[in-house]
Every structure is written in structure tokens, then in C-alpha cells.
Tab-separated table of C-alpha atoms in Angstrom:
chain	number	residue	atom	x	y	z
A	146	MET	CA	-15.207	26.068	10.653
A	147	ARG	CA	-11.708	26.143	12.077
A	148	ALA	CA	-13.182	25.382	15.436
A	149	PHE	CA	-14.993	22.412	13.976
A	150	LEU	CA	-11.822	21.136	12.332
A	151	LYS	CA	-10.096	21.526	15.655
A	152	LYS	CA	-12.845	19.480	17.252
A	153	GLU	CA	-12.279	16.724	14.691
A	154	TRP	CA	-8.583	16.763	15.498
A	155	MET	CA	-9.238	16.638	19.224
A	156	GLU	CA	-11.606	13.735	18.716
A	157	MET	CA	-9.000	11.820	16.737
A	158	THR	CA	-6.275	12.316	19.316
A	159	ARG	CA	-8.320	12.036	22.491
A	160	THR	CA	-10.057	8.815	21.534
A	161	GLY	CA	-6.719	7.296	20.585
A	162	LYS	CA	-7.904	6.732	17.022
A	163	LEU	CA	-4.943	8.553	15.579
A	164	LEU	CA	-2.426	6.564	17.588
A	165	ILE	CA	-3.954	3.254	16.574
A	166	LEU	CA	-4.161	4.290	12.927
A	167	CYS	CA	-0.536	5.405	12.969
A	168	ILE	CA	0.649	2.162	14.494
A	169	LEU	CA	-1.409	0.074	12.073
A	170	PHE	CA	-0.139	1.966	9.038
A	171	ILE	CA	3.462	1.668	10.219
A	172	MET	CA	2.959	-2.074	10.688
A	173	PHE	CA	1.511	-2.387	7.180
A	174	GLY	CA	4.473	-0.429	5.877
A	175	ILE	CA	7.033	-2.586	7.665
A	176	MET	CA	5.330	-5.784	6.555
A	177	ASN	CA	6.109	-5.376	2.835
A	178	PRO	CA	9.926	-5.322	2.991
A	179	ALA	CA	9.875	-7.805	5.878
A	180	ILE	CA	7.943	-10.366	3.836
A	181	ALA	CA	10.229	-9.718	0.883
A	182	LYS	CA	13.246	-10.288	3.096
A	183	LEU	CA	11.758	-13.489	4.483
A	184	THR	CA	10.769	-14.922	1.096
A	185	PRO	CA	13.922	-17.037	0.568
A	186	TRP	CA	13.481	-18.485	4.029
A	187	ILE	CA	9.796	-19.270	3.480
A	188	MET	CA	10.677	-20.931	0.172
A	189	GLU	CA	13.335	-22.968	1.930
A	190	MET	CA	10.763	-24.114	4.480
A	191	MET	CA	8.276	-25.176	1.860
A	192	LYS	CA	10.907	-26.578	-0.463
A	193	GLU	CA	10.085	-30.215	0.170
A	194	SER	CA	6.351	-30.006	-0.314
A	195	ILE	CA	6.805	-27.972	-3.479
A	196	GLU	CA	9.368	-30.387	-4.852
A	197	GLU	CA	7.022	-33.272	-4.182
A	198	SER	CA	4.550	-31.728	-6.568
A	199	GLY	CA	7.201	-31.569	-9.227
A	200	PHE	CA	8.467	-28.031	-9.109
A	201	VAL	CA	12.111	-27.312	-8.659
A	202	ILE	CA	13.111	-24.211	-6.820
A	203	GLY	CA	16.218	-22.519	-8.050
A	204	LYS	CA	17.968	-19.751	-6.262
A	205	VAL	CA	15.420	-17.287	-4.987
A	206	THR	CA	16.488	-13.736	-5.565
A	207	VAL	CA	14.862	-10.940	-3.662
A	208	ASN	CA	15.082	-7.351	-4.771
A	209	ALA	CA	13.295	-4.059	-4.503
A	210	MET	CA	10.603	-5.299	-6.867
A	211	THR	CA	9.677	-8.086	-4.414
A	212	SER	CA	9.072	-5.457	-1.791
A	213	TRP	CA	6.950	-3.315	-4.119
A	214	THR	CA	4.977	-6.353	-5.270
A	215	GLN	CA	4.086	-6.922	-1.633
A	216	TYR	CA	3.246	-3.250	-1.320
A	217	TYR	CA	0.562	-3.439	-3.995
A	218	LYS	CA	-0.647	-6.797	-2.817
A	219	ASN	CA	-1.227	-5.517	0.707
A	220	ALA	CA	-2.345	-1.996	-0.111
A	221	PHE	CA	-6.002	-2.958	0.225
A	222	MET	CA	-5.513	-3.275	3.996
A	223	PRO	CA	-4.791	0.389	4.703
A	224	VAL	CA	-7.777	1.264	2.525
A	225	LEU	CA	-9.959	-1.153	4.457
A	226	VAL	CA	-8.810	0.204	7.810
A	227	ILE	CA	-9.404	3.820	6.869
A	228	VAL	CA	-12.839	2.959	5.456
A	229	LEU	CA	-13.824	1.166	8.662
A	230	MET	CA	-12.580	4.098	10.730
A	231	SER	CA	-14.368	6.707	8.618
A	232	SER	CA	-17.657	4.874	8.322
A	233	GLY	CA	-18.810	6.460	11.570
A	234	VAL	CA	-17.524	9.938	10.910
A	235	LEU	CA	-20.989	11.403	10.363
A	236	THR	CA	-23.287	8.585	11.406
A	237	ASN	CA	-21.978	8.506	14.973
A	238	GLU	CA	-22.888	12.164	15.244
A	239	TYR	CA	-26.423	11.570	13.930
A	240	GLN	CA	-26.890	8.864	16.510
A	241	SER	CA	-25.685	10.908	19.432
A	242	GLY	CA	-27.476	13.975	18.087
A	243	THR	CA	-24.449	16.208	18.590
A	244	LEU	CA	-24.816	17.936	15.255
A	245	VAL	CA	-28.213	19.388	16.117
A	246	GLN	CA	-26.730	21.731	18.697
A	247	VAL	CA	-24.008	22.935	16.379
A	248	VAL	CA	-26.464	23.645	13.586
A	249	THR	CA	-28.927	25.488	15.811
A	250	LYS	CA	-26.055	27.593	17.104
A	251	GLY	CA	-25.571	28.750	13.539
A	252	LEU	CA	-22.781	26.725	12.016
A	253	SER	CA	-23.745	26.064	8.421
A	254	ARG	CA	-24.223	22.491	7.311
A	255	ARG	CA	-21.817	22.922	4.452
A	256	LYS	CA	-19.059	23.902	6.812
A	257	ILE	CA	-19.689	20.817	8.908
A	258	LEU	CA	-19.575	18.542	5.891
A	259	LEU	CA	-16.548	20.308	4.490
A	260	SER	CA	-14.586	19.928	7.713
A	261	LYS	CA	-15.507	16.268	7.860
A	262	MET	CA	-14.311	15.830	4.297
A	263	ILE	CA	-11.085	17.664	4.933
A	264	SER	CA	-10.330	15.650	8.025
A	265	VAL	CA	-11.065	12.298	6.362
A	266	TYR	CA	-9.122	13.079	3.196
A	267	CYS	CA	-6.190	14.547	5.099
A	268	THR	CA	-5.977	11.553	7.421
A	269	TRP	CA	-5.860	9.201	4.467
A	270	THR	CA	-3.318	11.294	2.564
A	271	VAL	CA	-0.947	11.747	5.462
A	272	LEU	CA	-1.179	8.182	6.740
A	273	TYR	CA	-0.861	6.603	3.313
A	274	MET	CA	1.916	8.806	1.994
A	275	ALA	CA	3.965	9.329	5.110
A	276	LEU	CA	3.508	6.017	6.864
A	277	TYR	CA	2.437	3.258	4.526
A	278	PHE	CA	4.453	4.407	1.537
A	279	GLY	CA	7.155	6.185	3.516
A	280	VAL	CA	8.041	3.243	5.722
A	281	THR	CA	8.145	0.756	2.840
A	282	TYR	CA	10.196	3.203	0.810
A	283	VAL	CA	12.783	3.793	3.508
A	284	TYR	CA	13.262	0.069	4.141
A	285	THR	CA	13.421	-0.758	0.451
A	286	ILE	CA	16.027	1.931	-0.161
A	287	TYR	CA	17.967	0.688	2.847
A	288	PHE	CA	18.074	-2.961	1.783
A	289	TRP	CA	18.093	-2.737	-1.994
A	290	SER	CA	19.458	0.703	-2.698
A	291	GLU	CA	21.136	-0.358	-5.946
A	292	ASP	CA	17.879	-1.526	-7.582
A	293	LYS	CA	16.210	0.853	-9.939
A	294	VAL	CA	12.434	0.951	-9.854
A	295	GLU	CA	10.767	2.856	-12.636
A	296	ASP	CA	7.647	4.969	-12.451
A	297	LEU	CA	7.244	4.109	-8.807
A	298	PHE	CA	5.725	7.353	-7.603
A	299	ALA	CA	3.057	7.507	-10.297
A	300	GLY	CA	1.742	4.098	-9.287
A	301	ILE	CA	1.767	5.088	-5.632
A	302	ILE	CA	-0.224	8.230	-6.340
A	303	PHE	CA	-2.724	6.265	-8.433
A	304	TYR	CA	-3.401	3.963	-5.522
A	305	TRP	CA	-3.818	6.964	-3.269
A	306	LEU	CA	-6.449	8.345	-5.639
A	307	MET	CA	-8.238	4.992	-5.540
A	308	GLY	CA	-8.406	5.376	-1.768
A	309	MET	CA	-9.745	8.894	-2.152
A	310	PHE	CA	-12.440	7.557	-4.470
A	311	ILE	CA	-13.548	4.949	-1.942
A	312	LEU	CA	-13.560	7.584	0.808
A	313	ALA	CA	-15.677	9.865	-1.372
A	314	LEU	CA	-18.196	7.009	-1.559
A	315	VAL	CA	-18.025	6.551	2.202
A	316	LEU	CA	-18.743	10.245	2.734
A	317	LEU	CA	-21.556	10.188	0.201
A	318	PHE	CA	-23.224	7.271	1.939
A	319	SER	CA	-22.626	8.926	5.296
A	320	THR	CA	-25.011	11.681	4.237
A	321	ILE	CA	-27.735	9.149	3.418
A	322	ALA	CA	-27.312	6.336	5.914
A	323	ASN	CA	-28.315	6.281	9.549
A	324	ASN	CA	-25.530	4.146	10.938
A	325	GLY	CA	-22.045	2.981	10.130
A	326	GLY	CA	-23.193	-0.423	8.939
A	327	GLN	CA	-25.340	1.102	6.221
A	328	VAL	CA	-22.419	3.241	5.082
A	329	LEU	CA	-20.232	0.164	4.771
A	330	MET	CA	-22.978	-1.706	2.974
A	331	GLY	CA	-23.535	1.070	0.442
A	332	THR	CA	-19.829	1.413	-0.228
A	333	GLY	CA	-19.533	-2.365	-0.493
A	334	ILE	CA	-22.364	-2.572	-3.019
A	335	VAL	CA	-20.826	0.093	-5.245
A	336	TYR	CA	-17.506	-1.704	-4.936
A	337	MET	CA	-19.105	-4.998	-6.009
A	338	VAL	CA	-20.849	-3.380	-8.968
A	339	LEU	CA	-17.581	-1.850	-10.121
A	340	PHE	CA	-15.874	-5.180	-9.567
A	341	PHE	CA	-18.261	-6.951	-11.929
A	342	LEU	CA	-18.140	-4.131	-14.457
A	343	ASN	CA	-14.400	-4.630	-14.432
A	344	TYR	CA	-14.912	-7.908	-16.299
A	345	VAL	CA	-16.098	-5.987	-19.337
A	346	PRO	CA	-12.847	-5.441	-21.249
A	347	LYS	CA	-13.971	-2.188	-22.822
A	348	LEU	CA	-14.725	-0.630	-19.470
A	349	GLN	CA	-11.573	-1.689	-17.653
A	350	LYS	CA	-9.696	1.338	-18.836
A	351	PHE	CA	-12.182	3.705	-17.252
A	352	LEU	CA	-12.848	2.105	-13.903
A	353	PRO	CA	-11.011	3.210	-10.772
A	354	PHE	CA	-9.792	-0.360	-10.321
A	355	ARG	CA	-7.235	0.357	-12.984
A	356	LEU	CA	-5.581	2.693	-10.491
A	357	MET	CA	-4.659	-0.317	-8.370
A	358	ASP	CA	-2.451	-1.676	-11.152
A	359	GLY	CA	0.468	0.585	-10.349
A	360	LEU	CA	2.684	-2.477	-10.148
A	361	GLN	CA	2.155	-3.168	-13.826
A	362	LEU	CA	3.182	0.367	-14.587
A	363	THR	CA	6.366	-0.198	-12.633
A	364	MET	CA	6.979	-3.503	-14.385
A	365	GLY	CA	6.299	-1.948	-17.745
A	366	SER	CA	3.299	-4.007	-18.867
A	367	LEU	CA	1.061	-0.953	-18.709
A	368	LYS	CA	1.883	2.507	-19.938
A	369	MET	CA	1.092	5.870	-18.431
A	370	GLU	CA	-1.560	6.492	-21.115
A	371	ASP	CA	-3.483	3.434	-19.956
A	372	PHE	CA	-4.179	5.143	-16.672
A	373	ILE	CA	-5.408	8.485	-17.929
A	374	PRO	CA	-9.076	7.515	-18.537
A	375	ALA	CA	-9.287	5.936	-15.080
A	376	LEU	CA	-7.616	8.985	-13.552
A	377	ILE	CA	-10.171	11.265	-15.141
A	378	THR	CA	-13.220	9.174	-14.226
A	379	SER	CA	-12.026	8.789	-10.643
A	380	SER	CA	-11.287	12.459	-10.125
A	381	VAL	CA	-14.597	13.434	-11.691
A	382	SER	CA	-16.462	10.918	-9.525
A	383	ILE	CA	-14.753	12.232	-6.396
A	384	VAL	CA	-15.916	15.758	-7.195
A	385	VAL	CA	-19.420	14.614	-8.195
A	386	CYS	CA	-19.751	12.501	-5.053
A	387	GLY	CA	-18.685	15.525	-3.029
A	388	MET	CA	-21.303	17.740	-4.635
A	389	ILE	CA	-24.079	15.188	-4.248
A	390	SER	CA	-23.131	14.790	-0.595
A	391	ILE	CA	-23.413	18.537	-0.034
A	392	VAL	CA	-26.884	18.635	-1.607
A	393	LEU	CA	-28.080	15.605	0.341
A	394	PHE	CA	-26.594	16.805	3.603
A	395	ASP	CA	-28.370	20.153	3.256
A	396	LYS	CA	-31.711	18.368	3.221
A	397	ARG	CA	-31.140	15.602	5.677
A	398	ARG	CA	-32.726	15.432	9.130
A	399	LEU	CA	-30.040	15.455	11.754
B	215	MET	CA	15.562	-18.380	9.754
B	216	PRO	CA	17.584	-15.488	8.412
B	217	GLU	CA	20.203	-13.997	10.675
B	218	LEU	CA	18.654	-12.247	13.621
B	219	LYS	CA	20.889	-9.289	12.948
B	220	GLU	CA	19.425	-8.896	9.491
B	221	MET	CA	15.917	-8.818	10.879
B	222	LEU	CA	16.711	-6.269	13.581
B	223	PRO	CA	15.661	-3.262	11.479
B	224	PHE	CA	12.194	-4.812	11.396
B	225	ILE	CA	12.020	-6.007	14.953
B	226	ILE	CA	13.083	-2.802	16.695
B	227	PRO	CA	10.295	-0.548	15.374
B	228	ILE	CA	7.730	-3.269	16.030
B	229	VAL	CA	8.870	-3.534	19.629
B	230	ILE	CA	8.784	0.236	20.029
B	231	ALA	CA	5.254	0.356	18.611
B	232	GLU	CA	4.177	-2.427	20.948
B	233	VAL	CA	5.573	-0.665	23.994
B	234	ILE	CA	3.972	2.668	23.080
B	235	LEU	CA	0.608	1.015	22.584
B	236	LEU	CA	0.987	-0.942	25.814
B	237	VAL	CA	1.820	2.131	27.894
B	238	TYR	CA	-0.967	4.130	26.284
B	239	THR	CA	-3.505	1.383	26.912
B	240	LEU	CA	-2.506	0.864	30.521
B	241	ARG	CA	-2.658	4.591	31.147
B	242	HIS	CA	-6.104	4.670	29.620
B	243	ILE	CA	-7.274	1.771	31.768
B	244	PHE	CA	-5.980	3.306	34.989
B	245	THR	CA	-7.407	6.751	34.316
B	246	HIS	CA	-10.900	5.399	33.629
B	247	ASP	CA	-13.163	3.837	36.202
B	248	HIS	CA	-15.940	2.548	34.011
B	249	TYR	CA	-15.708	0.225	31.055
B	250	LYS	CA	-18.203	-0.969	28.504
B	251	ARG	CA	-17.583	-4.525	29.669
B	252	GLY	CA	-15.408	-6.170	32.259
B	253	SER	CA	-13.440	-4.687	35.112
B	254	ARG	CA	-10.110	-2.978	35.541
B	255	ALA	CA	-8.381	-6.193	36.616
B	256	LEU	CA	-9.691	-8.061	33.586
B	257	TRP	CA	-8.500	-5.441	31.130
B	258	VAL	CA	-5.072	-5.122	32.729
B	259	VAL	CA	-4.652	-8.885	32.431
B	260	VAL	CA	-5.925	-8.975	28.856
B	261	THR	CA	-3.637	-6.110	27.863
B	262	LEU	CA	-0.584	-7.673	29.476
B	263	VAL	CA	-1.250	-11.173	28.177
B	264	GLY	CA	-1.997	-10.032	24.659
B	265	MET	CA	0.807	-7.512	24.721
B	266	GLU	CA	1.593	-8.041	21.040
B	267	PHE	CA	-1.036	-5.617	19.782
B	268	ILE	CA	-3.978	-7.929	20.255
B	269	GLY	CA	-4.666	-7.058	23.927
B	270	PRO	CA	-4.701	-3.272	23.539
B	271	ILE	CA	-6.777	-3.521	20.370
B	272	LEU	CA	-9.287	-5.747	22.152
B	273	TYR	CA	-9.520	-3.216	24.954
B	274	PHE	CA	-10.168	-0.306	22.612
B	275	LEU	CA	-12.719	-2.279	20.645
B	276	LEU	CA	-14.620	-3.932	23.473
B	277	GLY	CA	-13.694	-2.312	26.763
B	278	LYS	CA	-13.359	1.412	26.229
B	279	GLU	CA	-16.410	3.365	27.233
B	280	ASP	CA	-17.874	5.650	24.581
B	281	ALA	CA	-17.166	9.267	25.303
């Protein structure tokens, strides 16, 4: 299994995937404080057209919150990138038939799936925490060190869990689908279903989408308790998805 | 436009990232003889013209041969 993990690592570095992911995540991280810093200038540019429609712009103040608002607004992009990158993690191997040899040589299917899971989850965790969050955090501290932001880390971790949930879906569909497109489609359909369910007020509390509202936690309009049901459902679904994937992968034709 | 000096903390890392990606891409192009599409000359031009991320990304998406 360690050998297989090593192979995953080699694949990531040799194909340049890791480099591109790193650069993309750093760019996403830089973007948030940069947009915040540019906001007064953008407002200045658009001043006339806004004033024509009757709004008056006062002095625009930018602070750490502006940067974190951008952070949550843009956080779907890292998720999207990692989902696109991971959609082929198993399906590419089915198509090239490389898993057949490994299995006939005696590596158990569970170990293969487990290493794939570890590598996908670790990539997401490290890239999101160290690069996307880390870069935004460092810049925000640098520019607006005097601003106090409350409950920041909790919201960040919630969003990370949301990403983990989506990746669990991607891995689950990877055990069923035959190519990357089908994986994306399956994940997309589940996402859409959850999206519509989110309109039912009673369910909102329980759906993983709640985890994306970390900003409201920071701003104080939501409390920590409001997140607990969503935290539980998401963690449970991640584990359940994992178990279903193991069962399905055991049976699947490679 | 805000003072250039104020924006430097953003610009410098972006430039560094661009250069790393550029060097990596060019190295990849010159160490490989076959591409999915196009020729070496084409990809070198594309990479250099679209130096700001877009060229290298295009190469890795469309030009790089599958291992």
C-alpha cells in the first residue's frame, strides 16, 4: 500500500499536476486580499455610472472583513478545481487498464481504493489549508493586522469539510462510473438535488451547504450551534460514502 | 489605480509563479519530442505569447502527450 501511495505521489509530481494545482491555489489565495485592496479603486472607476442611477458612494472603507468576504465568495473555485482534477483519479486507470495488473499481482482492492482516498483527501487538505487559506491569511494579517475577526477558523474548517464531502461523492461515483465525465455528472446531479433541497427551510440546517456559510458565523448572524447538524450529516455522509465505495469497488470489473 | 508600491506584495508572487510555470513548461516542451497536437515550434510560441499562465495551461491541457 505504501508503494501504491508512492506511485500516486510520483504521478502527481511527474505529470506536473501538483505544480499546477499549487500555483492555482496560490493565485486563488492572493486574489481575495488583492480584490479587497482594489475595491476603493474599482468603486472610484464606476462612481459615475452608479451615481447616474441615483446611488451616492460615500467613503469606501476596506478592512479584513472585505478580504474574508471575498474568501468565501471565491472558495467554490478551489473546490471546483480539485473536483475536476480528481474526477479521473480512478476512471483514468480503468480506461488504461493499469489496475488489472496490480490486482492480479495481489494488491487488494481495498488498499488501492484506500490509497486513492488518502491521496485525494490529503491533496485537498494541504492545498486548501496551506495555500488557499494560508496565503489569504498572511496577506490579510499583513494589511489589516489591527482588525479583529471572530470565529474565523471554525468557518474555514467548515468549508474544508464541505470540500471533503464533495470529494467523497467524487470518489463514490468513481467506483461506479466508467469515465471522468460520468463522475462529474453524478456529482453534479447530487449537488443539484441538494441545492433544491436547500430551499426547504426545515432542511437547511442539516444540509452540507450550511457549511459554506462560515462568513455569517464570522459576522455573527449565525451561531456555532446552527452548524452542528450540518457538521454531523456531512461527516456521516463522508463515512457512508466511503463505505459504499469500498463495497462497490470490491465488486466492480476493472 | 492604487500606488504601485502598495500592490507590489501582490505582483511579486504572481510574477514568480509565472516564471516558474514558464520555465517548467519550456523544459517539458524541450524534453519531449511528441505532442498530442501541434509541433515543438507551435508550443514554444504559444507558451511565450501566453506567458501569463494561459500559454502553459493550454500546453498542458491540449499539447502534452498522455503518459
